Short mmCIF file of C-alpha atoms in Angstrom, two decimals:
data_model
loop_
_atom_site.label_atom_id
_atom_site.label_comp_id
_atom_site.label_asym_id
_atom_site.label_seq_id
_atom_site.Cartn_x
_atom_site.Cartn_y
_atom_site.Cartn_z
CA MET A 294 72.71 54.74 -5.71
CA GLN A 295 70.69 56.17 -3.40
CA ASP A 296 70.58 59.14 -2.20
CA ASN A 297 72.67 60.29 1.09
CA VAL A 298 69.98 63.10 1.62
CA ASN A 299 66.34 62.50 -0.17
CA ILE A 300 63.91 65.36 -0.12
CA LYS A 301 60.71 66.05 -0.74
CA GLY A 302 57.25 67.80 -0.32
CA ILE A 303 54.74 66.12 2.26
CA ASN A 304 51.71 67.02 2.39
CA ASP A 305 52.70 68.49 5.67
CA GLY A 306 55.94 69.64 5.23
CA LEU A 307 59.10 68.04 3.91
CA LEU A 308 60.37 64.35 4.29
CA ILE A 309 63.80 64.01 4.77
CA THR A 310 65.13 60.20 4.18
CA LEU A 311 68.71 59.77 4.66
CA ASN A 312 70.14 57.11 3.76
CA PRO A 313 70.69 54.80 6.93
CA ALA A 314 74.40 53.86 5.05
CA GLU A 315 76.50 56.35 4.86
CA GLU A 316 78.00 58.00 7.93
CA TRP A 317 76.36 60.09 9.91
CA GLN A 318 78.70 63.02 10.04
CA VAL A 319 78.44 63.10 5.98
CA ILE A 320 75.53 62.57 6.07
CA THR A 321 73.93 66.38 8.37
CA ASN A 322 76.71 67.90 6.50
CA GLU A 323 74.90 67.21 2.82
CA LEU A 324 72.24 68.39 4.22
CA ALA A 325 73.38 70.92 5.22
CA THR A 326 74.86 72.46 1.97
CA ARG A 327 71.46 71.74 0.88
CA ILE A 328 68.83 73.73 2.53
CA ASP A 329 71.94 76.16 2.49
CA GLU A 330 71.87 76.13 -1.90
CA LYS A 331 68.41 76.51 -1.74
CA SER A 332 67.52 78.18 2.02
CA ALA A 333 64.84 80.28 -0.39
CA PHE A 334 62.64 77.56 -0.49
CA PHE A 335 63.35 75.29 2.28
CA SER A 336 63.07 78.78 5.09
CA GLY A 337 59.78 78.03 8.18
CA ALA A 338 59.60 74.37 6.44
CA ARG A 339 57.88 70.93 8.85
CA ILE A 340 59.95 68.50 9.06
CA THR A 341 60.23 65.31 9.09
CA VAL A 342 63.06 63.13 8.82
CA ASP A 343 63.34 59.34 7.90
CA THR A 344 66.49 57.92 9.19
CA GLY A 345 65.85 54.67 8.42
CA THR A 346 67.38 51.50 10.13
CA ARG A 347 70.63 53.48 11.43
CA PRO A 348 70.15 53.59 15.12
CA VAL A 349 70.56 57.74 15.79
CA PRO A 350 70.83 58.41 19.86
CA LYS A 351 70.32 61.75 21.00
CA TYR A 352 73.00 63.93 21.37
CA GLU A 353 73.04 62.95 17.39
CA LEU A 354 69.36 63.93 16.94
CA SER A 355 70.13 66.34 18.70
CA SER A 356 72.75 68.34 16.74
CA LEU A 357 70.52 67.36 13.89
CA LYS A 358 67.62 68.83 15.58
CA ALA A 359 69.92 72.37 16.43
CA LEU A 360 71.43 72.10 12.98
CA LEU A 361 67.44 72.83 11.26
CA GLU A 362 66.57 75.09 13.27
CA ARG A 363 69.58 77.67 12.34
CA ARG A 364 68.22 77.29 9.65
CA GLY A 365 64.49 78.22 10.21
CA LEU A 366 62.94 74.66 10.14
CA SER A 367 61.65 72.70 12.68
CA LEU A 368 62.01 69.16 12.90
CA MET A 369 58.69 68.18 14.35
CA VAL A 370 58.11 64.18 13.49
CA VAL A 371 60.98 61.30 13.21
CA GLN A 372 60.41 58.48 11.69
CA SER A 373 62.46 55.55 12.27
CA GLU A 374 62.89 51.19 12.32
CA SER A 375 64.68 51.40 14.64
CA GLN A 376 63.91 51.39 18.54
CA THR A 377 67.00 54.13 19.46
CA THR A 378 66.98 56.57 17.37
CA ILE A 379 62.41 56.83 18.22
CA GLU A 380 63.71 56.42 21.73
CA SER A 381 66.36 59.77 20.89
CA ALA A 382 63.47 61.91 19.87
CA HIS A 383 60.98 60.63 22.13
CA ALA A 384 63.60 61.65 24.39
CA LEU A 385 64.08 65.09 22.69
CA ASP A 386 60.04 65.40 22.85
CA LEU A 387 59.72 64.88 19.29
CA ARG A 388 56.81 63.09 17.50
CA THR A 389 57.79 59.52 16.22
CA SER A 390 56.83 57.53 12.91
CA TYR A 391 58.04 53.50 12.16
CA THR A 392 56.53 53.36 9.13
CA ALA A 393 57.37 54.49 6.06
CA ALA A 394 54.46 56.92 4.98
CA THR A 395 53.83 59.92 4.98
CA PRO A 396 52.42 61.16 9.30
CA GLU A 397 48.65 61.70 9.65
CA ALA A 398 48.38 65.77 8.49
CA ALA A 399 47.90 67.27 11.83
CA THR A 400 44.80 69.10 10.24
CA GLY A 401 42.85 66.91 7.42
CA ASP A 402 43.27 69.34 5.11
CA ASP A 403 46.35 69.12 2.48
CA MET A 404 45.64 66.44 0.10
CA GLU A 405 49.20 64.57 -1.65
CA ILE A 406 47.79 63.54 -5.05
CA SER A 407 49.95 60.28 -6.34
CA PRO A 408 52.63 61.18 -8.78
CA GLU A 409 52.09 60.38 -12.43
CA GLU A 410 55.60 60.58 -13.29
CA THR A 411 58.21 60.08 -10.40
CA GLY A 412 60.26 63.18 -10.61
CA THR A 413 56.95 65.59 -10.02
CA ASN A 414 54.48 66.04 -7.35
CA GLY A 415 51.94 68.04 -6.89
CA VAL A 416 49.66 69.06 -4.13
CA LEU A 417 45.79 69.98 -4.22
CA LEU A 418 44.79 71.76 -1.24
CA GLY A 419 40.51 71.84 -1.62
CA ARG A 420 39.93 74.52 0.99
CA THR A 421 40.95 78.44 1.41
CA LEU A 422 43.84 78.43 3.00
CA ARG A 423 43.75 81.23 5.87
CA SER A 424 46.79 83.88 7.81
CA GLY A 425 48.79 82.32 8.90
CA ARG A 426 49.00 78.67 6.47
CA THR A 427 52.05 78.16 4.69
CA VAL A 428 52.19 74.72 1.87
CA HIS A 429 55.59 74.08 0.72
CA SER A 430 55.93 71.71 -2.55
CA ARG A 431 58.81 69.94 -4.27
CA GLY A 432 56.52 69.51 -7.86
CA HIS A 433 52.90 71.72 -8.50
CA VAL A 434 50.43 72.78 -6.43
CA VAL A 435 46.73 73.80 -6.59
CA VAL A 436 44.50 74.78 -4.68
CA ILE A 437 41.22 74.75 -4.63
CA GLY A 438 39.47 77.82 -2.55
CA ASP A 439 41.51 81.37 -1.88
CA VAL A 440 44.62 82.21 -0.39
CA ASN A 441 44.11 85.31 2.14
CA PRO A 442 46.11 87.19 3.12
CA GLY A 443 48.56 85.81 5.70
CA ALA A 444 49.24 82.53 3.49
CA LYS A 445 51.95 81.58 1.78
CA ILE A 446 52.49 79.17 -1.17
CA ILE A 447 56.37 78.60 -1.58
CA ALA A 448 56.32 75.61 -5.05
CA VAL A 449 59.11 74.06 -7.25
CA GLY A 450 56.57 74.13 -9.95
CA ASP A 451 53.43 76.23 -10.93
CA VAL A 452 50.67 76.99 -8.31
CA VAL A 453 47.40 77.50 -9.77
CA ILE A 454 44.95 79.13 -7.19
CA TRP A 455 40.47 78.08 -8.17
CA GLY A 456 39.89 81.37 -5.78
CA LYS A 457 41.21 84.36 -5.06
CA LEU A 458 44.98 84.78 -4.48
CA ARG A 459 44.99 87.83 -2.50
CA GLY A 460 48.61 85.77 0.43
CA VAL A 461 52.04 85.52 -1.05
CA VAL A 462 53.09 82.54 -3.22
CA HIS A 463 56.29 81.96 -4.80
CA ALA A 464 56.12 79.98 -7.58
CA GLY A 465 59.80 78.08 -9.63
CA ALA A 466 60.92 78.28 -6.71
CA GLU A 467 64.23 77.08 -7.35
CA GLY A 468 64.47 79.14 -9.91
CA ASP A 469 62.38 77.57 -12.91
CA THR A 470 61.36 80.93 -15.09
CA SER A 471 59.32 78.63 -16.86
CA ALA A 472 57.11 78.95 -13.80
CA VAL A 473 53.22 80.39 -13.98
CA VAL A 474 50.96 81.93 -10.97
CA CYS A 475 47.21 81.52 -12.30
CA ALA A 476 44.33 82.31 -10.32
CA LEU A 477 40.92 83.17 -10.84
CA ASP A 478 41.12 86.83 -8.50
CA MET A 479 45.51 87.05 -8.93
CA THR A 480 45.71 90.17 -6.15
CA PRO A 481 48.11 89.35 -4.44
CA SER A 482 50.76 90.57 -1.58
CA GLN A 483 53.42 89.33 -3.27
CA LEU A 484 54.34 87.18 -6.16
CA ARG A 485 57.74 85.88 -6.99
CA ILE A 486 58.58 83.93 -10.11
CA ALA A 487 61.68 82.35 -9.51
CA THR A 488 64.26 85.39 -8.59
CA PHE A 489 61.16 88.18 -9.34
CA ILE A 490 59.60 89.88 -7.64
CA ALA A 491 56.40 92.29 -7.76
CA THR A 492 53.55 93.14 -5.95
CA SER A 493 50.10 93.81 -7.01
CA PRO A 494 49.24 97.50 -8.28
CA GLN A 495 46.47 99.60 -6.10
CA GLU A 496 43.31 99.46 -8.82
CA LYS A 497 40.37 101.09 -7.71
CA GLY A 498 37.29 99.70 -10.60
CA ARG A 499 39.01 96.92 -10.84
CA LYS A 500 37.25 93.87 -13.11
CA VAL A 501 37.64 90.26 -11.70
CA ARG A 502 38.56 87.87 -14.10
CA PRO A 503 41.37 85.12 -14.44
CA GLU A 504 44.80 85.90 -14.79
CA LYS A 505 47.99 83.96 -15.18
CA ALA A 506 50.97 85.86 -13.68
CA MET A 507 54.65 85.23 -15.98
CA ILE A 508 58.62 85.73 -17.18
CA ARG A 509 58.48 87.93 -19.67
CA ASN A 510 61.85 90.10 -20.60
CA ASP A 511 63.29 89.48 -16.89
CA GLN A 512 59.46 90.50 -15.04
CA ILE A 513 57.08 89.28 -14.23
CA ILE A 514 53.24 90.07 -16.30
CA VAL A 515 49.77 89.77 -15.67
CA GLU A 516 47.90 88.28 -19.16
CA ALA A 517 44.13 87.86 -19.06
CA TRP A 518 43.94 83.48 -18.30
CA GLU A 519 42.25 81.92 -21.34
CA MET B 82 10.12 85.72 39.65
CA VAL B 83 9.24 84.63 36.20
CA GLU B 84 10.81 80.86 35.82
CA LYS B 85 12.24 80.25 32.38
CA PRO B 86 10.74 78.40 30.27
CA LYS B 87 12.45 75.26 29.08
CA SER B 88 14.74 74.98 27.51
CA ALA B 89 17.29 71.80 26.58
CA SER B 90 18.73 69.93 29.45
CA SER B 91 21.65 70.73 29.03
CA ALA B 92 24.31 74.60 28.41
CA ARG B 93 25.06 75.25 25.16
CA VAL B 94 29.18 76.06 25.18
CA ILE B 95 29.82 79.49 24.03
CA THR B 96 33.73 80.34 23.81
CA VAL B 97 34.32 84.44 22.32
CA THR B 98 37.84 84.40 20.31
CA SER B 99 39.27 86.60 18.21
CA GLY B 100 43.35 86.53 18.11
CA LYS B 101 44.02 90.19 17.99
CA GLY B 102 43.68 91.95 21.77
CA GLY B 103 40.76 94.58 22.39
CA VAL B 104 38.60 94.00 19.52
CA GLY B 105 35.85 93.66 22.31
CA LYS B 106 36.38 89.98 23.06
CA THR B 107 35.42 91.35 26.71
CA THR B 108 32.47 93.74 26.42
CA THR B 109 31.04 91.23 23.70
CA THR B 110 30.74 87.92 26.79
CA ALA B 111 29.23 90.67 28.74
CA ASN B 112 26.29 91.97 27.35
CA LEU B 113 25.74 88.64 25.89
CA GLY B 114 25.13 87.29 29.46
CA VAL B 115 23.48 90.47 30.79
CA ALA B 116 21.29 90.43 27.56
CA LEU B 117 20.99 85.97 27.95
CA ALA B 118 19.84 86.59 31.89
CA ARG B 119 17.57 88.98 30.54
CA MET B 120 15.26 86.12 29.26
CA ASN B 121 15.80 84.01 31.89
CA LEU B 122 18.04 82.13 30.93
CA LYS B 123 20.76 80.65 32.69
CA VAL B 124 23.63 82.12 32.85
CA VAL B 125 27.46 81.48 33.60
CA LEU B 126 30.63 83.88 32.50
CA ILE B 127 33.90 82.19 32.63
CA ASP B 128 36.73 84.76 31.92
CA ALA B 129 39.87 82.56 30.57
CA ASP B 130 41.84 85.78 30.90
CA ILE B 131 43.80 84.08 33.17
CA GLY B 132 46.89 87.10 34.55
CA LEU B 133 44.97 89.76 32.90
CA ARG B 134 41.00 89.25 34.48
CA ASN B 135 39.38 92.33 33.06
CA LEU B 136 35.55 90.24 32.61
CA ASP B 137 34.39 91.07 36.72
CA ILE B 138 34.81 94.77 35.73
CA VAL B 139 32.97 95.23 33.30
CA MET B 140 30.11 93.44 35.54
CA GLY B 141 30.46 95.29 37.76
CA LEU B 142 31.90 92.09 40.11
CA GLU B 143 35.55 92.80 40.98
CA ASN B 144 34.62 92.72 44.97
CA ARG B 145 33.46 90.23 45.28
CA ILE B 146 35.86 87.95 44.31
CA VAL B 147 36.52 85.67 47.08
CA TYR B 148 37.53 82.55 44.70
CA ASP B 149 38.63 82.14 40.69
CA LEU B 150 39.30 79.51 38.05
CA VAL B 151 42.19 78.71 38.50
CA ASP B 152 41.39 78.34 42.83
CA VAL B 153 39.49 76.47 41.42
CA VAL B 154 40.93 73.69 39.63
CA GLU B 155 43.63 73.24 41.74
CA GLY B 156 41.36 72.03 43.74
CA ARG B 157 40.87 74.38 46.42
CA CYS B 158 37.53 75.03 46.05
CA LYS B 159 34.45 73.55 45.18
CA LEU B 160 33.28 75.23 41.45
CA ARG B 161 30.00 76.95 43.44
CA GLN B 162 32.36 78.65 45.33
CA ALA B 163 33.67 80.59 43.30
CA MET B 164 30.87 81.47 41.48
CA ILE B 165 29.71 85.20 41.88
CA LYS B 166 26.82 85.73 41.45
CA HIS B 167 25.75 88.92 38.75
CA LYS B 168 23.24 91.76 41.18
CA GLN B 169 20.49 92.19 38.99
CA PHE B 170 19.91 88.91 37.85
CA PRO B 171 20.43 85.36 40.04
CA ASP B 172 20.74 83.27 37.70
CA LEU B 173 23.55 85.18 35.96
CA TYR B 174 26.83 83.99 37.29
CA LEU B 175 30.40 85.19 37.00
CA ILE B 176 33.60 82.96 37.47
CA PRO B 177 36.48 84.95 36.95
CA ALA B 178 40.20 84.61 36.28
CA ALA B 179 43.28 84.41 38.90
CA GLN B 180 44.72 87.08 38.27
CA THR B 181 48.11 86.18 39.78
CA ARG B 182 49.25 82.99 37.45
CA ASP B 183 49.54 83.01 33.76
CA LYS B 184 47.96 80.45 31.93
CA THR B 185 49.64 77.08 31.89
CA ALA B 186 48.15 77.33 35.43
CA VAL B 187 44.60 76.09 33.69
CA SER B 188 44.77 73.20 30.64
CA PRO B 189 42.28 72.70 28.06
CA GLN B 190 41.36 69.49 30.23
CA ASP B 191 40.57 71.40 33.53
CA MET B 192 38.36 73.96 30.81
CA ILE B 193 36.25 70.99 29.69
CA ASN B 194 35.87 69.25 32.96
CA ILE B 195 34.61 73.02 35.19
CA CYS B 196 31.79 72.75 31.62
CA ASN B 197 30.85 68.67 32.09
CA GLN B 198 29.96 70.24 35.79
CA LEU B 199 28.09 73.43 34.32
CA ARG B 200 25.85 71.90 31.05
CA PRO B 201 23.22 70.29 33.57
CA ASP B 202 22.40 72.89 35.37
CA TYR B 203 22.82 76.52 33.11
CA ASP B 204 21.17 76.74 29.78
CA TYR B 205 24.35 79.36 28.49
CA VAL B 206 28.44 78.77 29.41
CA ILE B 207 29.57 81.65 27.80
CA ILE B 208 34.00 82.20 27.55
CA ASP B 209 35.97 84.79 27.29
CA SER B 210 38.82 84.37 25.44
CA PRO B 211 42.59 85.83 26.28
CA ALA B 212 43.76 87.54 23.04
CA GLY B 213 45.99 85.25 20.96
CA ILE B 214 46.45 82.30 19.75
CA GLU B 215 48.29 80.49 22.47
CA ARG B 216 47.77 77.91 25.46
CA GLY B 217 44.96 80.12 26.53
CA PHE B 218 43.27 80.96 23.39
CA ARG B 219 43.65 76.74 23.55
CA ASN B 220 42.10 76.53 26.92
CA ALA B 221 39.86 78.83 26.12
CA VAL B 222 38.49 77.07 22.56
CA ALA B 223 38.53 73.95 23.94
CA PRO B 224 35.38 73.03 25.42
CA ALA B 225 32.89 75.12 22.90
CA ASP B 226 30.27 73.96 21.17
CA GLU B 227 30.03 76.52 19.57
CA VAL B 228 32.47 80.06 18.91
CA LEU B 229 32.15 83.86 17.92
CA VAL B 230 34.81 85.48 16.19
CA VAL B 231 34.76 89.24 17.62
CA THR B 232 36.56 91.84 15.05
CA ASN B 233 36.23 95.19 13.84
CA PRO B 234 35.90 95.76 10.82
CA GLU B 235 39.42 97.01 10.41
CA VAL B 236 42.81 95.24 8.42
CA SER B 237 44.94 94.11 11.42
CA ALA B 238 41.66 92.41 13.23
CA VAL B 239 39.81 90.15 10.38
CA ARG B 240 43.62 89.05 9.34
CA ASP B 241 43.98 87.54 12.48
CA ALA B 242 40.18 86.49 12.25
CA ASP B 243 41.50 85.05 10.03
CA ARG B 244 44.42 82.84 11.63
CA ILE B 245 41.38 82.26 14.08
CA VAL B 246 39.28 80.72 11.99
CA GLY B 247 41.63 78.16 10.32
CA LEU B 248 43.16 77.38 13.55
CA LEU B 249 39.35 76.67 14.14
CA GLU B 250 38.31 74.49 11.76
CA ALA B 251 42.03 72.96 12.30
CA GLU B 252 40.97 71.78 15.88
CA ASN B 253 36.92 71.20 15.01
CA LYS B 254 35.72 73.74 15.90
CA GLY B 255 33.60 75.11 13.21
CA PRO B 256 34.93 77.53 10.89
CA GLY B 257 32.50 80.01 13.98
CA LYS B 258 30.20 82.74 13.60
CA LEU B 259 31.63 86.34 12.78
CA ILE B 260 30.35 89.68 15.41
CA ILE B 261 31.97 92.62 13.49
CA ASN B 262 32.17 95.74 16.65
CA ARG B 263 33.18 99.39 16.84
CA LEU B 264 31.43 99.76 12.54
CA LYS B 265 31.60 103.58 12.11
CA PRO B 266 28.66 103.64 8.81
CA ASP B 267 30.09 107.41 8.20
CA MET B 268 33.03 105.75 7.41
CA VAL B 269 32.13 103.03 6.17
CA LYS B 270 29.90 105.43 3.45
CA LYS B 271 33.30 107.62 3.16
CA GLY B 272 35.31 104.58 1.83
CA GLU B 273 37.65 105.34 4.96
CA MET B 274 36.64 102.32 6.15
CA MET B 275 35.79 98.32 5.38
CA SER B 276 32.54 97.84 5.58
CA ALA B 277 30.42 94.18 6.90
CA GLU B 278 29.96 93.24 2.80
CA ASP B 279 34.65 93.18 3.52
CA VAL B 280 34.94 92.17 5.71
CA HIS B 281 32.91 88.92 5.51
CA GLU B 282 34.02 88.79 1.37
CA ILE B 283 37.57 87.69 3.73
CA LEU B 284 36.26 85.87 5.65
CA ALA B 285 33.10 83.89 4.26
CA ILE B 286 31.68 82.84 7.84
CA LYS B 287 28.11 83.25 9.10
CA ILE B 288 27.60 86.61 10.34
CA ILE B 289 26.03 86.76 13.78
CA GLY B 290 26.28 90.57 14.29
CA ILE B 291 27.03 93.87 13.70
CA VAL B 292 27.90 96.25 16.76
CA PRO B 293 27.88 99.50 15.88
CA GLU B 294 30.07 101.90 17.65
CA ASP B 295 28.19 103.98 20.62
CA GLU B 296 29.39 106.08 22.53
CA ASN B 297 27.80 104.39 25.71
CA VAL B 298 29.97 101.39 25.61
CA VAL B 299 33.31 102.40 27.76
CA PRO B 300 31.67 104.16 30.41
CA ALA B 301 29.72 101.53 30.74
CA SER B 302 31.68 99.28 31.43
CA ASN B 303 33.92 101.32 33.15
CA SER B 304 30.86 101.91 35.99
CA GLY B 305 30.37 98.36 35.21
CA ILE B 306 27.50 98.24 33.71
CA PRO B 307 27.37 96.27 30.74
CA VAL B 308 25.97 98.54 27.96
CA THR B 309 22.80 96.28 26.88
CA LEU B 310 21.00 97.36 29.94
CA ASN B 311 21.33 101.31 28.30
CA GLU B 312 17.76 100.86 26.13
CA GLY B 313 18.77 103.62 24.36
CA SER B 314 21.71 103.13 23.41
CA ARG B 315 22.73 100.91 19.92
CA ALA B 316 24.99 98.89 20.82
CA GLY B 317 23.41 97.31 23.30
CA VAL B 318 20.53 96.40 20.88
CA ALA B 319 23.03 95.14 18.45
CA PHE B 320 24.26 92.46 21.57
CA ARG B 321 20.50 91.53 22.72
CA ASN B 322 20.40 91.01 18.68
CA ILE B 323 23.05 88.77 19.40
CA ALA B 324 21.47 86.99 22.27
CA ARG B 325 18.50 86.33 20.81
CA ARG B 326 19.54 85.62 17.53
CA LEU B 327 22.10 82.95 19.67
CA ASN B 328 19.42 81.57 21.48
CA GLY B 329 17.71 80.58 17.79
CA GLU B 330 15.39 83.76 17.14
CA ASP B 331 15.04 85.22 13.92
CA VAL B 332 16.12 88.27 14.59
CA PRO B 333 16.59 91.81 11.47
CA PHE B 334 19.24 92.99 11.67
CA LEU B 335 19.85 96.68 12.58
CA PRO B 336 19.52 99.65 9.69
CA LEU B 337 22.85 101.30 11.05
CA ASP B 338 21.85 104.22 10.15
CA ASP B 339 19.50 106.09 8.19
CA ASN B 340 20.08 105.37 4.39
CA GLN B 341 17.62 102.22 3.81
CA GLY B 342 20.31 101.58 1.28
CA LEU B 343 23.08 100.26 2.75
CA PHE B 344 20.38 98.53 5.08
CA ALA B 345 18.73 96.98 2.49
CA ARG B 346 22.78 95.69 0.60
CA ILE B 347 24.05 94.34 4.33
CA SER B 348 20.50 92.71 4.81
CA ARG B 349 20.43 90.94 1.80
CA PHE B 350 23.91 90.19 1.35
CA LEU B 351 23.11 87.67 5.23
CA SER B 352 20.03 86.23 4.26
CA GLY B 353 22.24 85.30 0.97
CA GLY B 354 25.48 84.59 2.14
CA ASP B 355 26.35 82.31 4.67
#
């Protein structure tokens, strides 16, 4: 049986797939519940909605957009196989896509690795994340480059930074306390794992070395990454 | 009149931007314009800060404005009519911004069109971008062949510059080149201000100039005579050096103070780091 609401990370945000067979009201209620359950993970995400073959009139699409916006999410792209839905999206000034493929990344700096097994998803970013950039992933995130102050990574799984971590990272964003964060130089402005939050101590003359952060005894600890 | 050595037939369009306001975009634009004009190059400056125009004041041309950028875009005058010739340099022109409108009066395509009209006849078109990352910034960057990112050695200015560099990369305008403005060597030495190295470590883009804090800058801007015309000014020298580097010369960086150790360190990382 198909889930009514399916959410997964894509290179430019989140893809929400809505079952075209189920009643619209049921689906939107379920979507709202799903988002509210994990508002920390969703906050600020760029959303692509796939409505499949369902013809969605403008007022329904508009209420869906409002539903997302009330929760701090922005609806960017509508994917559909229905002409009606595409027209509704155009009327609301949304980008549209007929294909089921992921929309082209606006910036082209994110790359998705195809999952090796169902349920695991990872994102590889091959360059420095500068201020203002946010990455959401339902899986793990690997950055080859720095994460500058003002950049943010939110991952359900682990986060590995092959570079300097100076921004904000939230690993285990859905509550996985076994999630870890690794970086070659670990000085995040804030580090979160599951529901725990830590900031970097202000140390002068700190020795730069690869470190790994994890939860132990209900607090975030950082140790040498070997 | 000295005939300038003939350079490329097409102008290079350079946009000066920063993200944060007040870091010295307009001062930089004015001084680079004057410095390039002194090298007998043909230069047009465009003030893209529609609604908050300033470049005309710093250039001392405020009272000569008849038409502005928006008049050109909306067809009320020819491009040539909006170009104000500088008092001292006949090959230096300013296209002022409109003071009464907002950024939406001009589109990125309008800016590309205007620059394309200017390209055949000039060596440099320098665009003074407004602060921010919205429409005005996009207008200013759209026609750019090269972008100069101005920052101050302060955490907030560097943070905004980082955002700008990210946006430039996203728009395929390259990472840009960095100008660190208003550096105070004394404070850096005491550890109270970020050094050029500290800034470079975060932004990781090529530095094309470091301009020291200089008390001559404000009075120069107020009087409409850009500081680079003041031979004794350290900031003026720094701006002249940036102009020469832009034009392809290999100019060593100024010693920021008498401390050769600091200078040696800076020149080392500038030559090594890119």
